[in-house]
CSV table of C-alpha atoms and ligand atoms in Angstrom, one decimal:
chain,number,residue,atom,x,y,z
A,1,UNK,CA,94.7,127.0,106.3
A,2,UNK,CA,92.3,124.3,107.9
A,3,UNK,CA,94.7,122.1,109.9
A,4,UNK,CA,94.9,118.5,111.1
A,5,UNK,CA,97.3,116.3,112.7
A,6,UNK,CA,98.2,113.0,114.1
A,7,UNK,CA,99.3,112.7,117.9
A,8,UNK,CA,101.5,109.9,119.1
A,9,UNK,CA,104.4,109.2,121.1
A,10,UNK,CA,106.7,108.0,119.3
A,11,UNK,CA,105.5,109.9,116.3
A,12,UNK,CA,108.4,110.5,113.8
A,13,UNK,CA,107.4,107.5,111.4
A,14,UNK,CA,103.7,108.5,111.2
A,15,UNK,CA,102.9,107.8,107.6
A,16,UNK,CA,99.2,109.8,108.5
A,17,UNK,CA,100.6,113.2,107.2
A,18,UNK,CA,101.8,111.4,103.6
A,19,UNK,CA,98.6,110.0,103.2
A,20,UNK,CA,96.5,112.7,103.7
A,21,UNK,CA,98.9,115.2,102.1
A,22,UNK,CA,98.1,112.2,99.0
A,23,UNK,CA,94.4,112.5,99.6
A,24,UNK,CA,94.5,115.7,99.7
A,25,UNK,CA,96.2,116.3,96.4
A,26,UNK,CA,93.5,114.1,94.7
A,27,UNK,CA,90.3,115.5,96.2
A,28,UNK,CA,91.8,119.0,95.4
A,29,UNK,CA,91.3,119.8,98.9
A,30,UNK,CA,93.5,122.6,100.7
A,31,UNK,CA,94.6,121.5,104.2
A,32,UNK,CA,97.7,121.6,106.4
A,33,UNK,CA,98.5,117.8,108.4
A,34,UNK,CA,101.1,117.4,110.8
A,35,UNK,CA,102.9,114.9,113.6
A,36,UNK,CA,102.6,116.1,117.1
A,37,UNK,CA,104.6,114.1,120.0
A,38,UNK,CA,102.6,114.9,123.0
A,39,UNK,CA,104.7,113.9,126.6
A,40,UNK,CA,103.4,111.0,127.5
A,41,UNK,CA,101.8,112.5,130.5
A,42,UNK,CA,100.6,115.8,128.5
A,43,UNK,CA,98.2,114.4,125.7
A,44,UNK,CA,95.0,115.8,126.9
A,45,UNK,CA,96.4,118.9,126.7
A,46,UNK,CA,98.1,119.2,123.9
A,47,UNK,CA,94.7,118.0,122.1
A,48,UNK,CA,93.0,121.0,123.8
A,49,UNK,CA,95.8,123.4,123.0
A,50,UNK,CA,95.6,122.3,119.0
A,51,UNK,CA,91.2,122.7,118.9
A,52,UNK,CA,91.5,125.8,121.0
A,53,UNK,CA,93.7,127.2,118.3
A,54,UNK,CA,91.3,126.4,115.9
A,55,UNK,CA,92.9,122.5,114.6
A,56,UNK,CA,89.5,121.0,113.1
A,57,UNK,CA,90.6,117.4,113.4
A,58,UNK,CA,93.1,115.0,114.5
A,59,UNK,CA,93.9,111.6,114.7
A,60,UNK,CA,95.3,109.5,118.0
A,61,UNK,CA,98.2,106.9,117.9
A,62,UNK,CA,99.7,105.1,120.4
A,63,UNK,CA,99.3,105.0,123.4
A,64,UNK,CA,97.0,107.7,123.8
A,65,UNK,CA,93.6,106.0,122.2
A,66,UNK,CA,92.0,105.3,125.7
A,67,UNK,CA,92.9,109.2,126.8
A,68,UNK,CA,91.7,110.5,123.9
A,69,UNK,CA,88.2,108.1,124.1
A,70,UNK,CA,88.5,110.2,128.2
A,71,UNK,CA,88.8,113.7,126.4
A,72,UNK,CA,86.3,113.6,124.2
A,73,UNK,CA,82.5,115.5,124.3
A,74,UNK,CA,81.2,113.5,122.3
A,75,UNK,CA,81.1,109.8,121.3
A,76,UNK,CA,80.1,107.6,118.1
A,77,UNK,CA,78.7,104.2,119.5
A,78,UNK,CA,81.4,102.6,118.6
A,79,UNK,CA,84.2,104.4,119.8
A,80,UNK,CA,81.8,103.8,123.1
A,81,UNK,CA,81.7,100.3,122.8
A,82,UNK,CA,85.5,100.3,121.8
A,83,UNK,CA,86.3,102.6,124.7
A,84,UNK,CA,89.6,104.2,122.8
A,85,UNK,CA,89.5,106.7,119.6
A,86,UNK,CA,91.6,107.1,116.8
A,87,UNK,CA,89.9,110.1,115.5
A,88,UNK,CA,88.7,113.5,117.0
A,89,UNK,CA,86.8,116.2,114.8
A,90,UNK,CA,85.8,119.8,116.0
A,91,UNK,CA,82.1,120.2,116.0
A,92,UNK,CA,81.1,123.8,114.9
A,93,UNK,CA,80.1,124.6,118.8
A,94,UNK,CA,83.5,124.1,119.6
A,95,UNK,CA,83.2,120.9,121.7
A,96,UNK,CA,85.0,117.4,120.8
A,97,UNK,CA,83.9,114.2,118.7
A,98,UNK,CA,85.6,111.2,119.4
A,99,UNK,CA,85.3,108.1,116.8
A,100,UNK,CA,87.1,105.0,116.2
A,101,UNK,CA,87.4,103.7,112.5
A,102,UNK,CA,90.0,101.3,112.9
A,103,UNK,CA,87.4,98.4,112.3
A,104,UNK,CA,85.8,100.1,109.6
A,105,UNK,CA,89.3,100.7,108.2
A,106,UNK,CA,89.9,96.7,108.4
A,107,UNK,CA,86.9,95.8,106.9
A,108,UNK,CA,87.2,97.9,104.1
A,109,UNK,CA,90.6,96.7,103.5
A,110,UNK,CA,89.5,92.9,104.2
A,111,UNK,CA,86.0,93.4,101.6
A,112,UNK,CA,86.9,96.0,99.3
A,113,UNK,CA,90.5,95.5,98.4
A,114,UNK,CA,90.9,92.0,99.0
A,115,UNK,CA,87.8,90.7,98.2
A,116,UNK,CA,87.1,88.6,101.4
A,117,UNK,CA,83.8,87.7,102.1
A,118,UNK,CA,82.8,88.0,105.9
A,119,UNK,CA,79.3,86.9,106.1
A,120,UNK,CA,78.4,83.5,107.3
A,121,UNK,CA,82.0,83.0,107.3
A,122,UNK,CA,84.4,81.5,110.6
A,123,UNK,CA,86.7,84.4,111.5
A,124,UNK,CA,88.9,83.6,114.3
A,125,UNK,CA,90.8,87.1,116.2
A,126,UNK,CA,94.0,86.5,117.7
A,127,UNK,CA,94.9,89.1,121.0
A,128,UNK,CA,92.5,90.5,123.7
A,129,UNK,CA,94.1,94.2,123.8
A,130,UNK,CA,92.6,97.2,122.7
A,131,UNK,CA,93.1,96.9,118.8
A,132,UNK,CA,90.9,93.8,119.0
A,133,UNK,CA,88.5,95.8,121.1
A,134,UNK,CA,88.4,98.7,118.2
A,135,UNK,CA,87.6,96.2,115.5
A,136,UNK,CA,85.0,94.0,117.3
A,137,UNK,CA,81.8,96.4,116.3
A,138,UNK,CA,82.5,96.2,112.8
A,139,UNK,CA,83.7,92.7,112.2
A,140,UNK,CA,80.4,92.1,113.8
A,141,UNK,CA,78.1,93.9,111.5
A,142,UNK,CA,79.3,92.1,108.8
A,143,UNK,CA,77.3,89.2,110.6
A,144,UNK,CA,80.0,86.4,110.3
A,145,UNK,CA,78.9,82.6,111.1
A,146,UNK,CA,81.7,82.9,114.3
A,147,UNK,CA,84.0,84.9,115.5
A,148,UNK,CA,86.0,83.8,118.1
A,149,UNK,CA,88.8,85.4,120.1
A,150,UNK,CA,91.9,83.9,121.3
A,151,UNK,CA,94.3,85.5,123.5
A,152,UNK,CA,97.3,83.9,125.3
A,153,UNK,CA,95.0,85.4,129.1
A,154,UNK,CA,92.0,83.7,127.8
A,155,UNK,CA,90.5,85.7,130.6
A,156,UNK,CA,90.8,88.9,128.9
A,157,UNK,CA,89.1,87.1,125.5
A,158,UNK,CA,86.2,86.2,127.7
A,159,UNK,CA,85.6,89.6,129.1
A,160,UNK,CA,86.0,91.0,125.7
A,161,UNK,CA,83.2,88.4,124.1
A,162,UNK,CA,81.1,89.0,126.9
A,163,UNK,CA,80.7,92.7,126.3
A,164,UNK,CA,80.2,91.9,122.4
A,165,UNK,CA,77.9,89.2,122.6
A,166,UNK,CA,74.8,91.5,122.4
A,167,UNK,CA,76.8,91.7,119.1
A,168,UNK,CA,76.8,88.3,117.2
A,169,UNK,CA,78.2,85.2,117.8
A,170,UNK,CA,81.6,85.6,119.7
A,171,UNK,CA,83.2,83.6,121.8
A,172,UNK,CA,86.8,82.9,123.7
A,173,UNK,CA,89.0,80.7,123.5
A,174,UNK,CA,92.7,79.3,124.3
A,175,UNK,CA,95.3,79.3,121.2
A,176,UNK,CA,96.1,75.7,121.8
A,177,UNK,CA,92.8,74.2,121.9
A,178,UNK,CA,91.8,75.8,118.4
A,179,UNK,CA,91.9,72.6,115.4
A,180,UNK,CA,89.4,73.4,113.1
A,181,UNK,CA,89.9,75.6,110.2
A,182,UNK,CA,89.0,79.4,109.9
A,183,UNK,CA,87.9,81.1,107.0
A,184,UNK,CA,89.9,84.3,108.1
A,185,UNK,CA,92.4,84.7,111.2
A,186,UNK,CA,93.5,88.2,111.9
A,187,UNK,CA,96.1,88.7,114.0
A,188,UNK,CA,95.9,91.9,116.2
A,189,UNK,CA,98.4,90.3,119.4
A,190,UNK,CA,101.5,92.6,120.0
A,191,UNK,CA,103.7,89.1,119.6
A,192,UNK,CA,105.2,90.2,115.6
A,193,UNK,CA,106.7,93.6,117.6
A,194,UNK,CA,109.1,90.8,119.4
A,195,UNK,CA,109.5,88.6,116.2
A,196,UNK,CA,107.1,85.9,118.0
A,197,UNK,CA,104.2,84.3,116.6
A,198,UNK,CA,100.8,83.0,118.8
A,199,UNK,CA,100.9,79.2,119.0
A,200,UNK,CA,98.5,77.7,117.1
A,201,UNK,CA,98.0,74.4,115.3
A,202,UNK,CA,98.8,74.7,111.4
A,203,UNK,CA,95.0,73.1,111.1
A,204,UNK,CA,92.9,76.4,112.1
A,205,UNK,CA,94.4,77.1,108.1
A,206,UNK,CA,92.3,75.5,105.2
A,207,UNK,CA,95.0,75.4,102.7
A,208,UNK,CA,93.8,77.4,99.6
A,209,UNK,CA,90.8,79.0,101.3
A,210,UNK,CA,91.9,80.8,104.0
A,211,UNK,CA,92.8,84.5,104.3
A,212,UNK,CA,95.5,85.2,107.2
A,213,UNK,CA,95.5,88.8,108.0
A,214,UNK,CA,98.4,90.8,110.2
A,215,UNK,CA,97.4,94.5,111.9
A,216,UNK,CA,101.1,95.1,111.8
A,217,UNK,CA,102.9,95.6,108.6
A,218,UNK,CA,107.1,96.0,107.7
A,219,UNK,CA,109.6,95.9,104.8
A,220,UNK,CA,110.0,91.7,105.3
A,221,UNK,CA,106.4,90.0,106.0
A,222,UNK,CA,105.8,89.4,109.8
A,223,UNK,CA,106.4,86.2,111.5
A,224,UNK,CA,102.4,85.3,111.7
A,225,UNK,CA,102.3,86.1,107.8
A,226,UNK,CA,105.3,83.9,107.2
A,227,UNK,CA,103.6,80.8,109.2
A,228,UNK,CA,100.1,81.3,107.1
A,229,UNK,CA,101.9,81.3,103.6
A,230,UNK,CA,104.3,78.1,104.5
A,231,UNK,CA,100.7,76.5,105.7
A,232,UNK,CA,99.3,77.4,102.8
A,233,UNK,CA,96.9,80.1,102.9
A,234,UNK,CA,95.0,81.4,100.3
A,235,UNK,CA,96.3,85.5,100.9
A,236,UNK,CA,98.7,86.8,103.6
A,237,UNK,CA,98.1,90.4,103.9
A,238,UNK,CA,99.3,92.9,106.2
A,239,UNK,CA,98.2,96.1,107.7
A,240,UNK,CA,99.0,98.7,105.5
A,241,UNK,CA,95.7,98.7,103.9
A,242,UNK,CA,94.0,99.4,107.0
A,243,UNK,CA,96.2,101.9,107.4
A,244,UNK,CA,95.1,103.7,104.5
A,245,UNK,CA,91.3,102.6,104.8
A,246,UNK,CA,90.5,103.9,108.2
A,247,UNK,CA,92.6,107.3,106.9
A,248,UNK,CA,90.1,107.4,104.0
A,249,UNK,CA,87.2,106.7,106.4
A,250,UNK,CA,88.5,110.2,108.2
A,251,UNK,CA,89.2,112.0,105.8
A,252,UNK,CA,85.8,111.9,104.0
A,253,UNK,CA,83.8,113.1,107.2
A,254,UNK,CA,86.2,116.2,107.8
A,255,UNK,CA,86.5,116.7,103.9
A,256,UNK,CA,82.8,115.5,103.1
A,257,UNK,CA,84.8,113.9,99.7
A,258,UNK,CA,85.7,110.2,98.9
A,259,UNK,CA,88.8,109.4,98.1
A,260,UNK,CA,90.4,106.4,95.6
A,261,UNK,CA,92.5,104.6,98.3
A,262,UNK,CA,94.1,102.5,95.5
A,263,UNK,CA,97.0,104.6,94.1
A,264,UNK,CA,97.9,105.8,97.8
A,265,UNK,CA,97.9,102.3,98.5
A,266,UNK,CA,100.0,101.5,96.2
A,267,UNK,CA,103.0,104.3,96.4
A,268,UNK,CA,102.7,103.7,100.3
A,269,UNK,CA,103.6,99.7,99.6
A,270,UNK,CA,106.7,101.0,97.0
A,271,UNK,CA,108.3,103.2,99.8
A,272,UNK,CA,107.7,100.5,102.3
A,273,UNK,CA,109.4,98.2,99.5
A,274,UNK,CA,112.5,100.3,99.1
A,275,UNK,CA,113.0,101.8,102.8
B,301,ATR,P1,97.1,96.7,121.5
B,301,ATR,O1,96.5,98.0,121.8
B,301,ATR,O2,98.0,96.7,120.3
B,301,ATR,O3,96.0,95.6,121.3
B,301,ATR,P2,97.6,95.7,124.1
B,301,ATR,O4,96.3,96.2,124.6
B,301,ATR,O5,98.8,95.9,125.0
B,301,ATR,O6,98.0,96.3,122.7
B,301,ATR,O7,97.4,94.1,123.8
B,301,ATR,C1,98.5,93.4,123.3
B,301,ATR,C2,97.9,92.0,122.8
B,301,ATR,O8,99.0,91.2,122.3
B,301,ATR,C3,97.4,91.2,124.0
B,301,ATR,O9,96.3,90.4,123.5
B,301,ATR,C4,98.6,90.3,124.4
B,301,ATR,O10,98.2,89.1,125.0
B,301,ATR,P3,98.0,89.1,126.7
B,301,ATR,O11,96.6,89.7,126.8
B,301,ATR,O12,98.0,87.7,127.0
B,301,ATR,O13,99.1,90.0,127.2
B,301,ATR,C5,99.1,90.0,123.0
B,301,ATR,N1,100.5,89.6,123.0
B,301,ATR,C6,101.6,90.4,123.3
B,301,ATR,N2,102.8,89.7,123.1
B,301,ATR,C7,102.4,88.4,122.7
B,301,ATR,C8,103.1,87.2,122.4
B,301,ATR,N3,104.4,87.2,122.4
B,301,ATR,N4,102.4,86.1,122.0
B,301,ATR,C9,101.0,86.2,122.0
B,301,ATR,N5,100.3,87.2,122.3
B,301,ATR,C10,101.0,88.4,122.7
């Protein structure tokens, strides 16, 4: 049986094996995809142990995206640029791919099933850490009229719009100097984890026009999501497309098949619903 598998720490609530169990199903595909909690000091080899057995692919949670971007032969460009890796494939020599498609994941999510333009739009990024640095490269390519990055250590903002400003137009910024409206604000800072929300003015939100998106998803809408439907934005959507979308994005280079997102999508929001 070909086998894959998602390596974290904690792992247990991985929904990465139901979704590709889901994809698999549809594309008629025959594969085997499992959790693995690797030590926290022992990821590197437990990734080596799994492709030396003959795994073909995996993907990399937290907090072993950096390590994993270490460990691999191989790099896309912009798991380079990103400098972390959700995604490793075995190449038929036996050596290691490494590439990140968490942005491509959001992206999809953002165009596709929410119909959000990006292009020659104002897209503000709130956080500096490294799930703003794995979305950067694609929000980019979608050539928006500004992007700008706010972080609560503006100095880690500035580093990160230095390195992408070969990119498009990117720049830093402190939350509490932003006042004019975005089109889109993504939120990708760690502050929903502790119930907290970045402090911005209500004005960066164009009542009616603009879409307030949150990497992190729950049962109950986070805090940030909350804040952007009291100020009236137009959608307030969580992460749990991405989710699914950058699982897609894998699963069609180790499967070589597209999958219909929508209906995995869709149970994956009823479960969350219930539990
Ligand atoms: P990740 O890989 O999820 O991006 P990270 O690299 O630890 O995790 O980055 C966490 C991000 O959330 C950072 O931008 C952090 O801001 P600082 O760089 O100033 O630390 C941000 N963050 C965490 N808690 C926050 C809070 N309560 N309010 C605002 N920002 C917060």
């Amino acid at each position: 049986m070909d086998r894959y598998v998602v390596f974290g720490n904690p792992i247990g609530h991985s929904k990465s094996p139901a979704i590709h169990r889901l994809f698999a199903e549809q594309a008629a595909q025959q594969l085997e995809y499992s959790t693995q909690l690797a030590p926290l000091d022992g990821f590197s080899g437990c990734a080596r142990e799994f492709f030396h057995q003959g795994g073909l692919g995996g993907n990399v949670t937290v907090p072993f995206k950096e390590e994993a971007y270490r460990l691999c032969d191989e790099l896309t460009p912009r798991a380079e640029r990103a400098g972390a890796v959700n995604m490793l494939s075995r190449l038929a020599d036996g050596s290691v791919r490494g590439d990140n498609t968490d942005g491509e994941g959001l992206v999809r999510d953002l165009m596709a099933n929410a119909g959000v333009e990006l292009a020659g739009k104002r897209v503000l990024l709130l956080g500096a850490g490294g799930a703003v640095r794995g979305v950067l490269e694609p929000l980019l390519e979608q050539e928006p009229a500004a992007l700008v990055i706010a972080n609560r250590t503006v100095e880690k903002a500035e580093l990160l719009a230095e390195v992408f400003a070969e990119l498009g137009p990117v720049s830093a910024s402190a939350f509490g100097v932003l006042a004019e409206p975005f089109d889109v604000i993504i939120n990708a800072t760690a502050a929903s984890l502790a119930g907290d929300l970045p402090p911005l003015a209500a004005s960066v939100i164009a009542p009616g026009r603009t879409t307030c998106y949150d990497m992190m998803y729950g049962k109950a809408p986070t805090p940030f999501l909350r804040w952007a439907s009291e100020h009236g934005a137009a959608q307030a959507l969580d992460g749990l497309g991405m989710l699914v979308e950058q699982a897609a994005v894998a699963f069609q280079y180790w499967r070589g098949v597209a999958v219909n997102t929508a209906p995995v999508l869709a149970l994956l929001r009823a479960q969350l619903r219930e539990g």
